[in-house]
PDB file of C-alpha atoms in Angstrom:
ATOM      1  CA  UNK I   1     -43.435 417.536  74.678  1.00  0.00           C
ATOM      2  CA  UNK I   2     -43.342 418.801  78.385  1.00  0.00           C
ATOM      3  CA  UNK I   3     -45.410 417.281  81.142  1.00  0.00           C
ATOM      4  CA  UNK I   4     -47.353 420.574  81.383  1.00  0.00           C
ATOM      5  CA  UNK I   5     -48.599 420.394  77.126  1.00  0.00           C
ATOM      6  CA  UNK I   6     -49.404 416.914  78.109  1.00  0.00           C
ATOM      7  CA  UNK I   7     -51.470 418.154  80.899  1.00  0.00           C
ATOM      8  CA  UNK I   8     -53.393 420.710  78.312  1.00  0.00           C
ATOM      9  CA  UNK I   9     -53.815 418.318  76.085  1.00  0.00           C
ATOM     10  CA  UNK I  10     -55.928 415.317  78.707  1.00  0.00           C
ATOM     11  CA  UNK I  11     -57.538 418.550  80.082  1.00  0.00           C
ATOM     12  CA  UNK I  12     -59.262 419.592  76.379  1.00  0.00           C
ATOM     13  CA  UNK I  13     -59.695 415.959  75.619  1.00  0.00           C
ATOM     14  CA  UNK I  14     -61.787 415.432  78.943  1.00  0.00           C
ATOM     15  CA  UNK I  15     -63.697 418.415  78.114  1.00  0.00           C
ATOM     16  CA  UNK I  16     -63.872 417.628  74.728  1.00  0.00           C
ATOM     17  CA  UNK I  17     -65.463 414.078  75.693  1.00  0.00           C
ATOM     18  CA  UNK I  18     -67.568 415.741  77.980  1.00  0.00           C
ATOM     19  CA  UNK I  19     -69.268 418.048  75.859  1.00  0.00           C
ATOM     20  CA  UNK I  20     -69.687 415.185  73.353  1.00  0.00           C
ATOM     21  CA  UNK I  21     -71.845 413.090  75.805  1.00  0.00           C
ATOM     22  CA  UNK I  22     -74.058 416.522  77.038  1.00  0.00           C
ATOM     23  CA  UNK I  23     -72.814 416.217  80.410  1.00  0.00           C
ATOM     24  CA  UNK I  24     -72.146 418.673  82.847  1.00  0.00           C
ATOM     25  CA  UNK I  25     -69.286 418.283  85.104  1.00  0.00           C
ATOM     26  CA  UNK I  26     -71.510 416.786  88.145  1.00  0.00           C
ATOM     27  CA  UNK I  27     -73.229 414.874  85.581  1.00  0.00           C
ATOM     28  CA  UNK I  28     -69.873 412.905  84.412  1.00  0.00           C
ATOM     29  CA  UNK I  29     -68.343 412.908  88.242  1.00  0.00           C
ATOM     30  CA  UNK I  30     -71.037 410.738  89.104  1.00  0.00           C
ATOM     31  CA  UNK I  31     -70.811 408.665  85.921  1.00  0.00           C
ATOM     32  CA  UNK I  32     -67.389 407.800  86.943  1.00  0.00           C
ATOM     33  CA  UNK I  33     -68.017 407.727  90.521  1.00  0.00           C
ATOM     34  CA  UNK I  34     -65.648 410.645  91.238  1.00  0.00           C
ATOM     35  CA  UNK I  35     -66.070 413.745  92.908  1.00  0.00           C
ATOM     36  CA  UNK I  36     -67.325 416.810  91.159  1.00  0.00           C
ATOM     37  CA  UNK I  37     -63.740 418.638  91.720  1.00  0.00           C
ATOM     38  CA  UNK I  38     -61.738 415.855  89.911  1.00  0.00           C
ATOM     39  CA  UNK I  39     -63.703 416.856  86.419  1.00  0.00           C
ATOM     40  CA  UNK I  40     -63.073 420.596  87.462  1.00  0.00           C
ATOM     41  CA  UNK I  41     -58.971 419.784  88.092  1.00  0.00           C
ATOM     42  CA  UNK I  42     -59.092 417.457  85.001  1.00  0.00           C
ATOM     43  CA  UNK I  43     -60.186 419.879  82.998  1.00  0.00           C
ATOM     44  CA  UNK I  44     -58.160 422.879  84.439  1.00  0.00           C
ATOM     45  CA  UNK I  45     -55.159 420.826  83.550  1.00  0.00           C
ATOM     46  CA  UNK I  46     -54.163 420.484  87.260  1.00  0.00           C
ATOM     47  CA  UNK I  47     -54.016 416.880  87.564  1.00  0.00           C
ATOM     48  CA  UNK I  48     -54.743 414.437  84.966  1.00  0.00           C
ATOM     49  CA  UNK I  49     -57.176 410.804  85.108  1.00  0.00           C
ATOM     50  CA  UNK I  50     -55.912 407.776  86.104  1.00  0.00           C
ATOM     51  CA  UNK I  51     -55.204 405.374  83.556  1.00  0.00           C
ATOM     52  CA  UNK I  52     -58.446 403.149  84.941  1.00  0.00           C
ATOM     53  CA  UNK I  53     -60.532 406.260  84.738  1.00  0.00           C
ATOM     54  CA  UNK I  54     -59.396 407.211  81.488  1.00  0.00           C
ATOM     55  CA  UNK I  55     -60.488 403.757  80.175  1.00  0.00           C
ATOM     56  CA  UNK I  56     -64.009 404.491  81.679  1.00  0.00           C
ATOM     57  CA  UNK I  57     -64.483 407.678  80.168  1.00  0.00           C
ATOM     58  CA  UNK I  58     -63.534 405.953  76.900  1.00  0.00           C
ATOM     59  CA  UNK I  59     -66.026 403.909  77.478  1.00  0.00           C
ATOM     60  CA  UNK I  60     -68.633 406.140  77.797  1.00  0.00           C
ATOM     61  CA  UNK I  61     -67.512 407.850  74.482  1.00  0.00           C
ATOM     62  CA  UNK I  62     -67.719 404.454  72.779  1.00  0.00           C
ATOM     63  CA  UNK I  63     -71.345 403.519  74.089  1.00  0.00           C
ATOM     64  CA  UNK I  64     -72.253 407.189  72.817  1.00  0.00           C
ATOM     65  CA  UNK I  65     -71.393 407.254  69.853  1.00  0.00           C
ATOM     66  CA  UNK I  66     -72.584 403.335  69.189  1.00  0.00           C
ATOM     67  CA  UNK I  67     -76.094 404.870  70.478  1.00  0.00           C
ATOM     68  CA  UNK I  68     -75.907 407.623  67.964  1.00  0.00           C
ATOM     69  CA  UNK I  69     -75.344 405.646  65.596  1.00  0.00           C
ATOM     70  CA  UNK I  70     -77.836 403.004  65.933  1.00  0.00           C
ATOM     71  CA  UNK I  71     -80.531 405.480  66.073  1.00  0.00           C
ATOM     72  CA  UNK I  72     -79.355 406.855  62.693  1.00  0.00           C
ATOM     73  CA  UNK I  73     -79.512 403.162  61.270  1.00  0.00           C
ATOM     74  CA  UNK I  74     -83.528 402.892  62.678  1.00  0.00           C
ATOM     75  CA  UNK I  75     -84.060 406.025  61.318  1.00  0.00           C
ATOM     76  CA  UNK I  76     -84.516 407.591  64.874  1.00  0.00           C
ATOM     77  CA  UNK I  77     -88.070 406.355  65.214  1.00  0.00           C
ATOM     78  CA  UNK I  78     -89.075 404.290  68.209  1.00  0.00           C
ATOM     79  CA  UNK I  79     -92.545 402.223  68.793  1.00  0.00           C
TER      80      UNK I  79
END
């Protein structure tokens, strides 16, 4: 696999991620603490996350989905 498919690939997975957590691009730069332009690159394919900031966004996919599904386990009703 070339560098560049490899570059495709982090740039649909960010997106992908992205658009699983209902963010928009500013929305996720500031969850990560990174400018608005390094989501745009990412997901242009022009430069890929650093391994620490790939770990975050991992993160952030992890505490979603744990969130989804505890609210299916209460039945989605809060008091």
């Amino acid at each position: 696999m070339t560098s560049k498919c490899k570059a495709e690939d982090m740039a649909e997975r960010v997106k992908s991620v992205r658009f699983t957590l209902g963010l928009s691009q500013v929305a996720l730069a500031n969850k990560l603490h990174v400018a608005f332009s390094t989501i745009n690159r990412w997901e242009r394919g022009k430069t890929r996350p650093l391994p620490a900031l790939l770990r975050q966004l991992k993160a952030l996919e992890m505490e979603d989905t744990a969130s989804k599904k505890g609210k299916k386990r209460s039945g989605g009703k809060r008091r």
